Tab-separated table of C-alpha atoms in Angstrom:
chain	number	residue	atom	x	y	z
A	562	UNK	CA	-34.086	20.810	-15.058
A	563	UNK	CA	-36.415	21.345	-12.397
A	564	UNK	CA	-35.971	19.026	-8.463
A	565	UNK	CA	-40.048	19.126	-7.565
A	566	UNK	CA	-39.972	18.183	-3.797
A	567	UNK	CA	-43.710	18.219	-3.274
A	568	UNK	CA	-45.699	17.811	-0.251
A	569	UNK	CA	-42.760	15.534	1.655
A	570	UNK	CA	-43.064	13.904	4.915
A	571	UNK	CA	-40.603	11.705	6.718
A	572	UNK	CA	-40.048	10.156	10.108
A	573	UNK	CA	-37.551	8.249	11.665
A	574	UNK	CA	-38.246	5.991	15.133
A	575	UNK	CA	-41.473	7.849	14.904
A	576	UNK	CA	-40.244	11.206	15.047
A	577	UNK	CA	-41.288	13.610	12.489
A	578	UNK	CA	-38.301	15.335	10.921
A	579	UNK	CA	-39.845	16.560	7.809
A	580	UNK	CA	-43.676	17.265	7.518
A	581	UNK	CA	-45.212	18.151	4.231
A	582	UNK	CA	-42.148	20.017	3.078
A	583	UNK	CA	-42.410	21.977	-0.268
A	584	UNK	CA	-39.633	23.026	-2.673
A	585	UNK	CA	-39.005	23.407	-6.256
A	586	UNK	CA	-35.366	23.798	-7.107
A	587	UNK	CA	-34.948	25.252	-10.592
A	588	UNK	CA	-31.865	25.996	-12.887
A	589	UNK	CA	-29.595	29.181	-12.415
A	590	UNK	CA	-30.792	29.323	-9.146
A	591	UNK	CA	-29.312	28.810	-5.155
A	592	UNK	CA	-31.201	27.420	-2.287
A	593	UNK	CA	-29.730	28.079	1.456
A	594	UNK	CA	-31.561	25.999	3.631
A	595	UNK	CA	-31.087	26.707	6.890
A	596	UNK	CA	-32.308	25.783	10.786
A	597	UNK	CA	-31.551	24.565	14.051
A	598	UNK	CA	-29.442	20.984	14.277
A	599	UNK	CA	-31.825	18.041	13.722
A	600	UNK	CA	-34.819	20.418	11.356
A	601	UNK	CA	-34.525	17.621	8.853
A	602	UNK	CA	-31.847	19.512	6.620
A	603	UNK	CA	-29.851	16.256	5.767
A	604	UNK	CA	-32.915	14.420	5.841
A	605	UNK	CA	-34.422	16.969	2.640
A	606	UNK	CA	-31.013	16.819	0.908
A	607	UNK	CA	-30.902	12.553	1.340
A	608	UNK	CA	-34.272	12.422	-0.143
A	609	UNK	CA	-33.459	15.310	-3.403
A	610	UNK	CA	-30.401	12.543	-3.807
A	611	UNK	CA	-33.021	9.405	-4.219
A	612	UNK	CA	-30.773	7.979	-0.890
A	613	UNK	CA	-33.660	8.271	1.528
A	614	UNK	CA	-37.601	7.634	-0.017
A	615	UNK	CA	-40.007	9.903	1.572
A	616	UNK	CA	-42.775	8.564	3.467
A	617	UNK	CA	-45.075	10.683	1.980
A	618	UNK	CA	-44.880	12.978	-0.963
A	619	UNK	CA	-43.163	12.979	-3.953
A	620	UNK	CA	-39.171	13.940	-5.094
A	621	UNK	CA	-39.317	14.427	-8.780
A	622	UNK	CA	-36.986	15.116	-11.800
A	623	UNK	CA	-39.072	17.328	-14.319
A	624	UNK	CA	-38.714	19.099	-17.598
A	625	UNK	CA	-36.263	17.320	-20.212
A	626	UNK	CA	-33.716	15.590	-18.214
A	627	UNK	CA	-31.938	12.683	-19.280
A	628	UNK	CA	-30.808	10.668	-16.595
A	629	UNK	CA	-33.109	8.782	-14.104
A	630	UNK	CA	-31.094	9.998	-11.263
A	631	UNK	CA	-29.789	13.090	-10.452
A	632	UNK	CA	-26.329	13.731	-11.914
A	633	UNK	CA	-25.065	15.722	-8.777
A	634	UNK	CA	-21.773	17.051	-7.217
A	635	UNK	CA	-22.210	16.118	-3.637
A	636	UNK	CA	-20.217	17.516	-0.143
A	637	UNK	CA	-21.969	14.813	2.485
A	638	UNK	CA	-22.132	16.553	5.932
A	639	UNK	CA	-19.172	13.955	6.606
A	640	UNK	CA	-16.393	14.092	4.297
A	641	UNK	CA	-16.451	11.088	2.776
A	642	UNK	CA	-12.975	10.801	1.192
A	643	UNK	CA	-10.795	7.723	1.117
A	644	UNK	CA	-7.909	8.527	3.709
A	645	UNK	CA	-5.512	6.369	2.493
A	646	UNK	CA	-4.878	8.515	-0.333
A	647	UNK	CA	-3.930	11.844	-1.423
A	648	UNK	CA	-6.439	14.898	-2.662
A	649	UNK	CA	-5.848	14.515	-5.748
A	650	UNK	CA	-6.428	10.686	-6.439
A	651	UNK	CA	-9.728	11.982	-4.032
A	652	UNK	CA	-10.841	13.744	-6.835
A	653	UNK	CA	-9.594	12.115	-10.016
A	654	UNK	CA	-11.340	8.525	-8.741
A	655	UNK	CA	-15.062	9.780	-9.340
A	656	UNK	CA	-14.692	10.418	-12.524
A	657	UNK	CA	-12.633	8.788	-15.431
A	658	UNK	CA	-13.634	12.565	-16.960
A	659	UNK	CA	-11.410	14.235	-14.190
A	660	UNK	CA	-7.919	14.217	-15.428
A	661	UNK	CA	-5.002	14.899	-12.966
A	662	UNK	CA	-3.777	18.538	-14.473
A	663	UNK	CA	-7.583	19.406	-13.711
A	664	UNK	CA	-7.801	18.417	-10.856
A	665	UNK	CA	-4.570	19.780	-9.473
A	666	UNK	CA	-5.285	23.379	-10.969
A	667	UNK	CA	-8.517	23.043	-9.094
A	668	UNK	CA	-7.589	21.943	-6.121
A	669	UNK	CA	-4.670	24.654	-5.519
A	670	UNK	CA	-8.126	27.490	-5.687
A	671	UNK	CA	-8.652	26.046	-2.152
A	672	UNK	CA	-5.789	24.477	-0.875
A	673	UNK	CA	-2.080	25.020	-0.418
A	674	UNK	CA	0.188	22.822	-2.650
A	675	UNK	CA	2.236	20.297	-0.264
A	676	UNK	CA	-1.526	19.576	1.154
A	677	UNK	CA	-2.255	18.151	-2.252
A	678	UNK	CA	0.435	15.016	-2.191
A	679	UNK	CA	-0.742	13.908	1.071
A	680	UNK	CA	-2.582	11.135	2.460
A	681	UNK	CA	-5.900	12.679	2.684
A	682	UNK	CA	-5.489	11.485	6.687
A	683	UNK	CA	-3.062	13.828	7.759
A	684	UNK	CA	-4.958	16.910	6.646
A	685	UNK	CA	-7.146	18.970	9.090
A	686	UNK	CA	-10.667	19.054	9.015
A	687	UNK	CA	-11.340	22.284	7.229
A	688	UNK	CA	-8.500	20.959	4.160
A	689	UNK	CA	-10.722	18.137	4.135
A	690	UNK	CA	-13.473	19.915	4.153
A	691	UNK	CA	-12.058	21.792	1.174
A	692	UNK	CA	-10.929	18.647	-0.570
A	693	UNK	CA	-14.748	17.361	-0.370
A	694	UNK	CA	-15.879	20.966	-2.229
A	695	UNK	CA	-13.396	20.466	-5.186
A	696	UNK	CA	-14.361	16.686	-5.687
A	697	UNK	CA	-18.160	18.114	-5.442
A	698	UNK	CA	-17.452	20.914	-8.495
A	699	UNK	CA	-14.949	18.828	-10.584
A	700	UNK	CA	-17.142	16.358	-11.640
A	701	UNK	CA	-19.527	17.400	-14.686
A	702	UNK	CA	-22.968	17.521	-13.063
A	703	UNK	CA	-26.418	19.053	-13.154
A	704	UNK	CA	-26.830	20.155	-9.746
A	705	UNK	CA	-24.537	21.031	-6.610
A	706	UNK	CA	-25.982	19.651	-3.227
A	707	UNK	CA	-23.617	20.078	-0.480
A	708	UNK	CA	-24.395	19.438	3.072
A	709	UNK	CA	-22.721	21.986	5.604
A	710	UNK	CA	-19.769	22.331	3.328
A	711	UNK	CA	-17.927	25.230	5.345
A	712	UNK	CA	-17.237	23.195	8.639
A	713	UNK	CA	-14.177	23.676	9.875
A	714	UNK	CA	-13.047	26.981	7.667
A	715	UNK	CA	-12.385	30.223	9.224
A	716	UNK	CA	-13.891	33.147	7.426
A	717	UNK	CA	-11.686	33.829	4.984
A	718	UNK	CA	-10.896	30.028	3.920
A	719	UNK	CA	-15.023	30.533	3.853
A	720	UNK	CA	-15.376	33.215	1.831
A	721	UNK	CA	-12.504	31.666	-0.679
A	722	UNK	CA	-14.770	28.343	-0.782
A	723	UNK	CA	-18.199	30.578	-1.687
A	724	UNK	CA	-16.441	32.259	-4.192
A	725	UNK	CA	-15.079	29.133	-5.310
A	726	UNK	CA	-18.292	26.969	-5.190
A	727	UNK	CA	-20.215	30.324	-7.008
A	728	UNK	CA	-17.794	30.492	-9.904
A	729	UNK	CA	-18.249	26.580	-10.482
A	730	UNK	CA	-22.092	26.755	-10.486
A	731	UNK	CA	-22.214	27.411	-14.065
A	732	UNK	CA	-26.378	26.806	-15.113
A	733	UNK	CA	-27.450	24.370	-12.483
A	734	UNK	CA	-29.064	24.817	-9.455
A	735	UNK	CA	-27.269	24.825	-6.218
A	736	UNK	CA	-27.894	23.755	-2.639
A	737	UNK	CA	-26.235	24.088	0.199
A	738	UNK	CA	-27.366	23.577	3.694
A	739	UNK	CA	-25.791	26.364	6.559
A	740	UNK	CA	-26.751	26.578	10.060
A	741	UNK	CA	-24.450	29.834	9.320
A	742	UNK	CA	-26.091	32.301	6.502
A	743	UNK	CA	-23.197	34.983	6.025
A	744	UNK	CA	-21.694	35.430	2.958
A	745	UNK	CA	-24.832	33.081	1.298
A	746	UNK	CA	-26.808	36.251	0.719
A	747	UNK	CA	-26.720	35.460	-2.799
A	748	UNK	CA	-29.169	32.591	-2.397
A	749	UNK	CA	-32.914	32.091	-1.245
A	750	UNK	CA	-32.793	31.476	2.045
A	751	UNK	CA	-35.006	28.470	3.085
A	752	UNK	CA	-35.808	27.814	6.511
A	753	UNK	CA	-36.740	24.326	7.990
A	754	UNK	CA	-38.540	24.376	11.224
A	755	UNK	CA	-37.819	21.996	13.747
A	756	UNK	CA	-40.970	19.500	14.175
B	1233	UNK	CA	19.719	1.369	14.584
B	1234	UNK	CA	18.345	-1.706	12.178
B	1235	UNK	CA	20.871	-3.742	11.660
B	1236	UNK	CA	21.184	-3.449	15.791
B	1237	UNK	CA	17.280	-4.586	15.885
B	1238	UNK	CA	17.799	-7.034	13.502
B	1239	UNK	CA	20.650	-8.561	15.859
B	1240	UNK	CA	18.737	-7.828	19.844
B	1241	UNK	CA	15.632	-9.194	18.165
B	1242	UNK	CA	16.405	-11.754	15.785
B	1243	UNK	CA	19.331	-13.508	15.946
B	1244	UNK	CA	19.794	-13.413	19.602
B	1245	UNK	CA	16.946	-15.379	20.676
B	1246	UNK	CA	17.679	-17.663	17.457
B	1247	UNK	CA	20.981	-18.447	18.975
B	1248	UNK	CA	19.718	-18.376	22.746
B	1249	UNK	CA	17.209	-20.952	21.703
B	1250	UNK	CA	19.861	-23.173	19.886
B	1251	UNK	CA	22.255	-23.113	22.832
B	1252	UNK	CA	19.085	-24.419	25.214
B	1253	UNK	CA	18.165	-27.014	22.496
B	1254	UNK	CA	21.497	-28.026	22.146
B	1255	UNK	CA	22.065	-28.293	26.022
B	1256	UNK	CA	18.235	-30.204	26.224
B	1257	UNK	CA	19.883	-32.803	23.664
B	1258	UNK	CA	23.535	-33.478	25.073
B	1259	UNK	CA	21.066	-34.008	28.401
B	1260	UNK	CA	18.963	-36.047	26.676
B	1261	UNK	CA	21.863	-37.918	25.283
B	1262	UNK	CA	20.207	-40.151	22.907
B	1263	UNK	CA	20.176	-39.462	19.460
B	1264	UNK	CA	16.479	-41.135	18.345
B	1265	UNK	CA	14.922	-39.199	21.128
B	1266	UNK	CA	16.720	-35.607	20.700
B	1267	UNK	CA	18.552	-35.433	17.748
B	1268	UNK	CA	20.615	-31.723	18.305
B	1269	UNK	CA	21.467	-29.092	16.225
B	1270	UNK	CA	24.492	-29.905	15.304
B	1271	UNK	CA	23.037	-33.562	14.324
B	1272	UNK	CA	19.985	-31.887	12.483
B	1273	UNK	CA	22.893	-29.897	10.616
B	1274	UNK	CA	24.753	-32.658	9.579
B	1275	UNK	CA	21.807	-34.765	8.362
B	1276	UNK	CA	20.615	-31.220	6.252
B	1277	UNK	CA	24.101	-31.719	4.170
B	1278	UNK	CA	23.719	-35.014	3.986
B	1279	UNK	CA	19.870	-34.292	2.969
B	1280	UNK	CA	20.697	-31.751	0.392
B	1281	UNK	CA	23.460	-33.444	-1.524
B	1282	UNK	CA	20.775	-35.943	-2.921
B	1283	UNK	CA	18.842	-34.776	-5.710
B	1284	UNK	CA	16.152	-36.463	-4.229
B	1285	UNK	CA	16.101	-33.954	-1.495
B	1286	UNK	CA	15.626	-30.953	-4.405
B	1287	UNK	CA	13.084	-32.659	-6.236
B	1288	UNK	CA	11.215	-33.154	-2.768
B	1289	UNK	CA	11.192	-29.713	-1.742
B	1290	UNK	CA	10.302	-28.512	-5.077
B	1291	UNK	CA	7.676	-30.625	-5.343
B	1292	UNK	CA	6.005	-30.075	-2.257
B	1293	UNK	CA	6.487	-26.558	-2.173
B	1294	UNK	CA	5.006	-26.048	-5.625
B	1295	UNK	CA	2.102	-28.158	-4.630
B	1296	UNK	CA	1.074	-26.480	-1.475
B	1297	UNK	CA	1.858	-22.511	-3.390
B	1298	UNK	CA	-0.728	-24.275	-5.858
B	1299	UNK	CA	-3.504	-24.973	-2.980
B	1300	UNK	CA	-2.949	-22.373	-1.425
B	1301	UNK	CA	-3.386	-19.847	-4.698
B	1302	UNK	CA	-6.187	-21.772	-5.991
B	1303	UNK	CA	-8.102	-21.791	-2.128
B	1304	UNK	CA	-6.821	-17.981	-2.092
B	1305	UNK	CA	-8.869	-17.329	-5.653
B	1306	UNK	CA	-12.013	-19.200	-4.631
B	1307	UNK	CA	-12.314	-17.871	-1.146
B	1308	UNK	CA	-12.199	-14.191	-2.453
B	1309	UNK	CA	-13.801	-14.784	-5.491
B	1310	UNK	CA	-17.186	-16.652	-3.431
B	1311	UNK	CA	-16.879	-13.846	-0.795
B	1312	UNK	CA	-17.635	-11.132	-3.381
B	1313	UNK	CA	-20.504	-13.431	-4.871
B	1314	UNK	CA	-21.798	-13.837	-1.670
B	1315	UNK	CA	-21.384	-11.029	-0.421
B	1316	UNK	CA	-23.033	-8.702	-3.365
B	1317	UNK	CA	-25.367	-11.677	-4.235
B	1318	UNK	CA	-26.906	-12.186	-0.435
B	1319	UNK	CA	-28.640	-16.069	-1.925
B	1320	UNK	CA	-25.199	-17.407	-2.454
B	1321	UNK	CA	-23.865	-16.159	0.712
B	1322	UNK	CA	-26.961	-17.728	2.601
B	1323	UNK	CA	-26.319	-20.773	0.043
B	1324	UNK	CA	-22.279	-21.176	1.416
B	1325	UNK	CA	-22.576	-20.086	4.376
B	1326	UNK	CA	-23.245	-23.838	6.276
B	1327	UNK	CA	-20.291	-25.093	3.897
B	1328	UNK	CA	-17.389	-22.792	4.579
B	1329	UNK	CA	-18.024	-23.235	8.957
B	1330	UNK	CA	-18.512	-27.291	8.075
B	1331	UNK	CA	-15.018	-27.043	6.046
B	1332	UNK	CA	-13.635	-24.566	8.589
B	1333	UNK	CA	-14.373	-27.674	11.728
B	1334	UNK	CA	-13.286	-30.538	9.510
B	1335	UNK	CA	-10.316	-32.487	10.851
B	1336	UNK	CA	-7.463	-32.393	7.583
B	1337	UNK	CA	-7.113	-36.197	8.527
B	1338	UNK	CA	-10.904	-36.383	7.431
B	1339	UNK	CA	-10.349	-35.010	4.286
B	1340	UNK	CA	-7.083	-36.708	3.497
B	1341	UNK	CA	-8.445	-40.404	4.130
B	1342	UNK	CA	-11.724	-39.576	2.209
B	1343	UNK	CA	-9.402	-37.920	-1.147
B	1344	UNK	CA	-7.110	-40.654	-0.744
B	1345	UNK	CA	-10.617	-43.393	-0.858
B	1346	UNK	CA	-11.680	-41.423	-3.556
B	1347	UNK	CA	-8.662	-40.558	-5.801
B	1348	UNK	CA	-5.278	-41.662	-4.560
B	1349	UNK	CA	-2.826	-39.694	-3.248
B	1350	UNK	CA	-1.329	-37.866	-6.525
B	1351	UNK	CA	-1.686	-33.925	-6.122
B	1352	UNK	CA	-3.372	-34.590	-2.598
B	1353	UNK	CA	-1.255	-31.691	-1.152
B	1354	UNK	CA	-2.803	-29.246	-3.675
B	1355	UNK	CA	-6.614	-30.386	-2.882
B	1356	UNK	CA	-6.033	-30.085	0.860
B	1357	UNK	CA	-4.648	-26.656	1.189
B	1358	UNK	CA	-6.859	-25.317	-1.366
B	1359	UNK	CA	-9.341	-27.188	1.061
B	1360	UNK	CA	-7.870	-25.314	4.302
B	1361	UNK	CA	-7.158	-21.833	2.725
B	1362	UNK	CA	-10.628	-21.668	1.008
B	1363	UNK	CA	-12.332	-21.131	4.453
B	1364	UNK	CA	-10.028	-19.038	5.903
B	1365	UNK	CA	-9.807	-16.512	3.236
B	1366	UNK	CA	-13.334	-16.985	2.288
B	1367	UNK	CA	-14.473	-15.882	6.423
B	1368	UNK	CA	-12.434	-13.184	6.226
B	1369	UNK	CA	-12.897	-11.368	2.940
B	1370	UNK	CA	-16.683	-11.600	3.619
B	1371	UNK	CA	-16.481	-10.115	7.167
B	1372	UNK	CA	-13.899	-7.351	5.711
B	1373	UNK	CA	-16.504	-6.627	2.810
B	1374	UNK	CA	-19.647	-6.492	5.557
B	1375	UNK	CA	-17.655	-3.733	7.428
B	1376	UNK	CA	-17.224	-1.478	4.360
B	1377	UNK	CA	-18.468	1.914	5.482
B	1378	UNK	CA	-22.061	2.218	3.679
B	1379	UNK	CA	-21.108	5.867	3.671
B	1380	UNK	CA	-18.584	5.460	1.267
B	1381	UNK	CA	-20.549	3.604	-0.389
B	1382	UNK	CA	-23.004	5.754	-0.427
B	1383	UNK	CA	-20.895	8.280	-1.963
B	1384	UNK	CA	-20.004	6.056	-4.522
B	1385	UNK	CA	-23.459	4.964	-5.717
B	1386	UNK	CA	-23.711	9.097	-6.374
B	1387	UNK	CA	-20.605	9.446	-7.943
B	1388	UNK	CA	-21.584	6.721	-9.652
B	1389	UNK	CA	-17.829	5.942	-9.263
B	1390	UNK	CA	-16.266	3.487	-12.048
B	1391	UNK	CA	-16.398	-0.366	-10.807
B	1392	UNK	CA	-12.619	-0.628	-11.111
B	1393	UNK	CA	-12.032	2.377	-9.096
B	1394	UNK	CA	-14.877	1.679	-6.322
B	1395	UNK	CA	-12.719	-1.795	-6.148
B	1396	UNK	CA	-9.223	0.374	-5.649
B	1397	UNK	CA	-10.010	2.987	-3.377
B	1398	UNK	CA	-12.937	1.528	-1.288
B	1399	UNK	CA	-13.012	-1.992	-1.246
B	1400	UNK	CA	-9.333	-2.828	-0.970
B	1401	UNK	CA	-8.078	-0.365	2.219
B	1402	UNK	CA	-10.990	-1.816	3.792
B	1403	UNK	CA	-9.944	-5.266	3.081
B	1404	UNK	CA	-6.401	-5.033	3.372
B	1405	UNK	CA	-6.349	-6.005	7.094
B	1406	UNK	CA	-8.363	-8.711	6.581
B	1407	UNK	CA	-6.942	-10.166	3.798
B	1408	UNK	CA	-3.181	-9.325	5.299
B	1409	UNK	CA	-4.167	-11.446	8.845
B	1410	UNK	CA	-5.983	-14.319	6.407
B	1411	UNK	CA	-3.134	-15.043	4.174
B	1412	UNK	CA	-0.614	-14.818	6.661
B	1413	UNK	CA	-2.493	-17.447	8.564
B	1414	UNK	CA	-3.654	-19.605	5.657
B	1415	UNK	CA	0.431	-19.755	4.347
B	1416	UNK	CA	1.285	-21.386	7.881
B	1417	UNK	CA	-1.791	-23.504	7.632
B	1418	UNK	CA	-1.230	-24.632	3.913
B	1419	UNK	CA	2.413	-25.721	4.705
B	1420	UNK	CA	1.415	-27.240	8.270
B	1421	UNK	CA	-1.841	-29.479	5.979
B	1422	UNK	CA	-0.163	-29.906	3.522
B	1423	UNK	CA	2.721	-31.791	4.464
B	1424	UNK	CA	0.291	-33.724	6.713
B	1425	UNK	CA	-1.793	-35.071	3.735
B	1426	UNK	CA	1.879	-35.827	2.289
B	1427	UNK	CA	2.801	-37.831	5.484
B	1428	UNK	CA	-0.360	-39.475	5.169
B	1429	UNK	CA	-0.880	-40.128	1.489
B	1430	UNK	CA	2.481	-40.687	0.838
B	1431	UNK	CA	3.403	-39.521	-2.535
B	1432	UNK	CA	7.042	-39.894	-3.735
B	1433	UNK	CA	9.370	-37.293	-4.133
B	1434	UNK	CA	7.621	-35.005	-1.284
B	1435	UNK	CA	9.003	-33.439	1.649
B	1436	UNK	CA	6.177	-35.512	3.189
B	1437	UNK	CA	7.353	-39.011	2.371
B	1438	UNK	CA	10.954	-37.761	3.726
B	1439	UNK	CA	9.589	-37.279	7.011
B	1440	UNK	CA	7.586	-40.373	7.164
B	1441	UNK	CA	11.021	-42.305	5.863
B	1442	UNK	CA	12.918	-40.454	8.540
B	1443	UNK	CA	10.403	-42.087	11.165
B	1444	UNK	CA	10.503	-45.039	9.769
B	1445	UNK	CA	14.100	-45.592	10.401
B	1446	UNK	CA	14.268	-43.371	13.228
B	1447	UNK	CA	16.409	-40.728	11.828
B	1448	UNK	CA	15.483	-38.171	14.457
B	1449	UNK	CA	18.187	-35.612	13.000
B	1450	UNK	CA	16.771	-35.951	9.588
B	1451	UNK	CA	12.993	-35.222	10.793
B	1452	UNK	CA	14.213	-32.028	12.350
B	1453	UNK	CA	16.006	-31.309	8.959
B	1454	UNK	CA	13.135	-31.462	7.206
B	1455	UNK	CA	11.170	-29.739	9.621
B	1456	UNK	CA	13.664	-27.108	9.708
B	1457	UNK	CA	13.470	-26.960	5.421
B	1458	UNK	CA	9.529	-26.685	5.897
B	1459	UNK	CA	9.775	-23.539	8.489
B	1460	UNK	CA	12.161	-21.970	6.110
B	1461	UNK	CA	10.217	-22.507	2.931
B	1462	UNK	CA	7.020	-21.472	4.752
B	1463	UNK	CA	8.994	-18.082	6.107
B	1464	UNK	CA	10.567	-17.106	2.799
B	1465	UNK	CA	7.284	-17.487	1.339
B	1466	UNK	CA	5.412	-15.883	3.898
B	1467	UNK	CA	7.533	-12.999	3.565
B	1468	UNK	CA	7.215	-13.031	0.107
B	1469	UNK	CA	3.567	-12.618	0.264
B	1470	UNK	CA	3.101	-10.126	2.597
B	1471	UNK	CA	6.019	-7.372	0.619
B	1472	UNK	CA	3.168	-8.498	-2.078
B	1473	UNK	CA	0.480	-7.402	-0.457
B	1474	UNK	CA	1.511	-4.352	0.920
B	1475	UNK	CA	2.444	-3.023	-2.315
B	1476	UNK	CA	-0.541	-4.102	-4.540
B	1477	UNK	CA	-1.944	-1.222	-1.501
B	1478	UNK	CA	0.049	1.302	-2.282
């Protein structure tokens, strides 16, 4: 499966955030996109997700795929969990393919046990953060977007999360947006210029 | 520490407010104009060793629980039409604020023109609920974070779950405020399209036969069953709604 972002343009209030942006995200392979706060990195990864249309230019799904949407594992540059609840039910409630043993196995990678149990609410923002990465890579998907996903995490929690995130790639293609490159060597490093 | 709450909190103003009522009365000194506690008392034994009084307050309170579930069901049940399908939101939109402004007198005289008074109590507080929880569970659905939803539409996240883990902590505190309301209000419209229609065997047509002969103490008894009923049931309802959250 091949994302073809061809030629993309998109303003908001009149502002120009993305101008005839080019970018062809392929299988087996990792995208850093990088660049100052307010380049249009969100704005690229809303559109690859079908949540934003472009104003010009095209997002398109080639090759063989099945689906008329991307099947993705998203971290949103918020974390978008349900508070009220606990990590795992945070994970286990995307997917009825996600079953609880799975999830709790995955989750202890990145997180320490008795932060599993809780209300998602009374974590801090980097376990959160965290939480939002396993959710992302549990679910069985064809791509991995994930919007600033090391927030919050010191640099070893941040190395433990690339690792993490790297082993759970498998075959599909994987983006992440950093305004922060270390330890992302491992991925071509595309840089958005502020318009 | 509770039980010592429970006392400073509860039962001391309880009894503080008896002592002033029962002061106000023995001031008052006549027993159609104040009837007391103690009189109220005695008329609630009286009251509750006729079988009359039984079948009255199980009638009545099954009839309003009955309104008040069925305006409950279609109140929540429109919301979510209207508010996933916008047309039948715009459609019952100018319906819900007209039934939210009508007087309950309105809509007792006009059932009671058009069918009689039998099971009037159930068609007014489903009438007086509907509203209430309908206002509520639509403004509680508007404020649902798009984020989350947003998140959701990616996940493509099962309908059932979307419903548990993103619709209902958002409407919780909506739907906790509305019902706790629309319980008062069912009890409080109910028995007042009782009083007017005047069924038999209804707490209703006890309190309009205590003003009739101008039993004050057994109007206060009544009342007194009514505030009770409404309470336990209140009660009731909110233990059930807090757990169907966790």
């Amino acid at each position: 499966m091949t994302i073809e972002v061809k030629g993309v343009s998109k303003s908001f209030n009149g502002k120009k955030v993305l101008d005839s942006f080019d970018l062809n995200i392929e299988e087996e392979h990792s995208y850093i996109i990088t660049g100052a706060s307010g380049c249009g990195k969100t704005t690229l990864l809303r559109l690859v997700l079908g949540l934003d249309k472009p104003d010009e230019g095209t997002v398109k799904l080639l090759g063989d795929y099945k689906y008329p949407y991307i099947n993705a594992g998203v971290v949103f540059q918020e974390d978008r969990l349900c508070e009220d609840f606990d990590a795992v039910t945070n994970v286990t409630m995307v997917s009825r393919k996600i079953y609880k043993e799975n999830a709790i196995r995955e989750l202890k990678c990145l997180l320490p046990e008795e932060a599993l149990y809780k209300p998602v609410r009374e974590l801090s923002g980097g376990q959160k953060r965290r939480v939002a990465i396993v959710r992302a890579c549990a679910i069985p998907s064809d791509v991995l977007i994930m919007d600033e996903p090391f927030t919050g995490l010191d640099e070893t929690a941040r190395q433990t999360a690339i690792d993490y995130i790297r082993d759970k790639q498998g075959s599909g293609p994987l983006v992440i947006t950093s305004h922060d490159v270390t330890g992302l060597g491992f991925g071509r490093i595309i840089n958005v210029e502020r318009r | 520490m509770k039980s010592k709450s429970f006392i400073t909190k509860m039962l001391v103003p309880v009894a503080a407010w008896l002592v002033i009522w029962q002061l106000v009365a023995m001031a008052v000194h006549n027993h159609v104009l104040l009837a007391g506690p103690i009189d109220t008392l005695n008329a609630l034994v009286r009251l509750s060793k006729e079988q009359e009084f039984w079948s009255s307050v199980a009638g009545t309170t099954l009839n309003i629980l009955l309104g008040f579930l069925i305006g409950t069901v279609l109140g929540c049940g429109l919301a979510m039409l209207g508010y996933f399908k916008e047309i039948v939101g715009d459609f019952l939109k100018p319906l819900v604020l007209a039934m939210k402004s009508v007087p309950v007198a309105s809509f007792v005289i006009l059932l009671l023109i058009w069918f009689g008074n039998r099971n009037i109590a159930v068609v007014i507080c489903a009438l007086v609920v509907f509203p209430v929880l309908y206002l509520n569970t639509y403004e509680g659905l508007c404020g649902t974070d798009v984020k989350m939803l947003e998140m959701a539409q990616i996940y493509r996240i099962p309908a059932f779950s979307k419903i548990r883990y993103i619709f209902l902590p958002q409407l919780h505190p909506f739907l906790r405020g509305a019902l706790k309301l629309a319980i008062g209000m069912a009890f409080k419209s109910g028995i007042a399209a009782e009083v007017i229609g005047q069924p038999l065997h209804t707490i209703g047509n006890g309190l309009y036969q205590a003003k009739i002969f101008l039993e004050t103490g057994e109007l206060f008894a009544w009342t007194i069953v009514v505030v009770i009923i409404s309470f336990i049931c209140e009660k009731i309802l909110m233990a059930a709604v807090d757990c169907i959250r966790r």
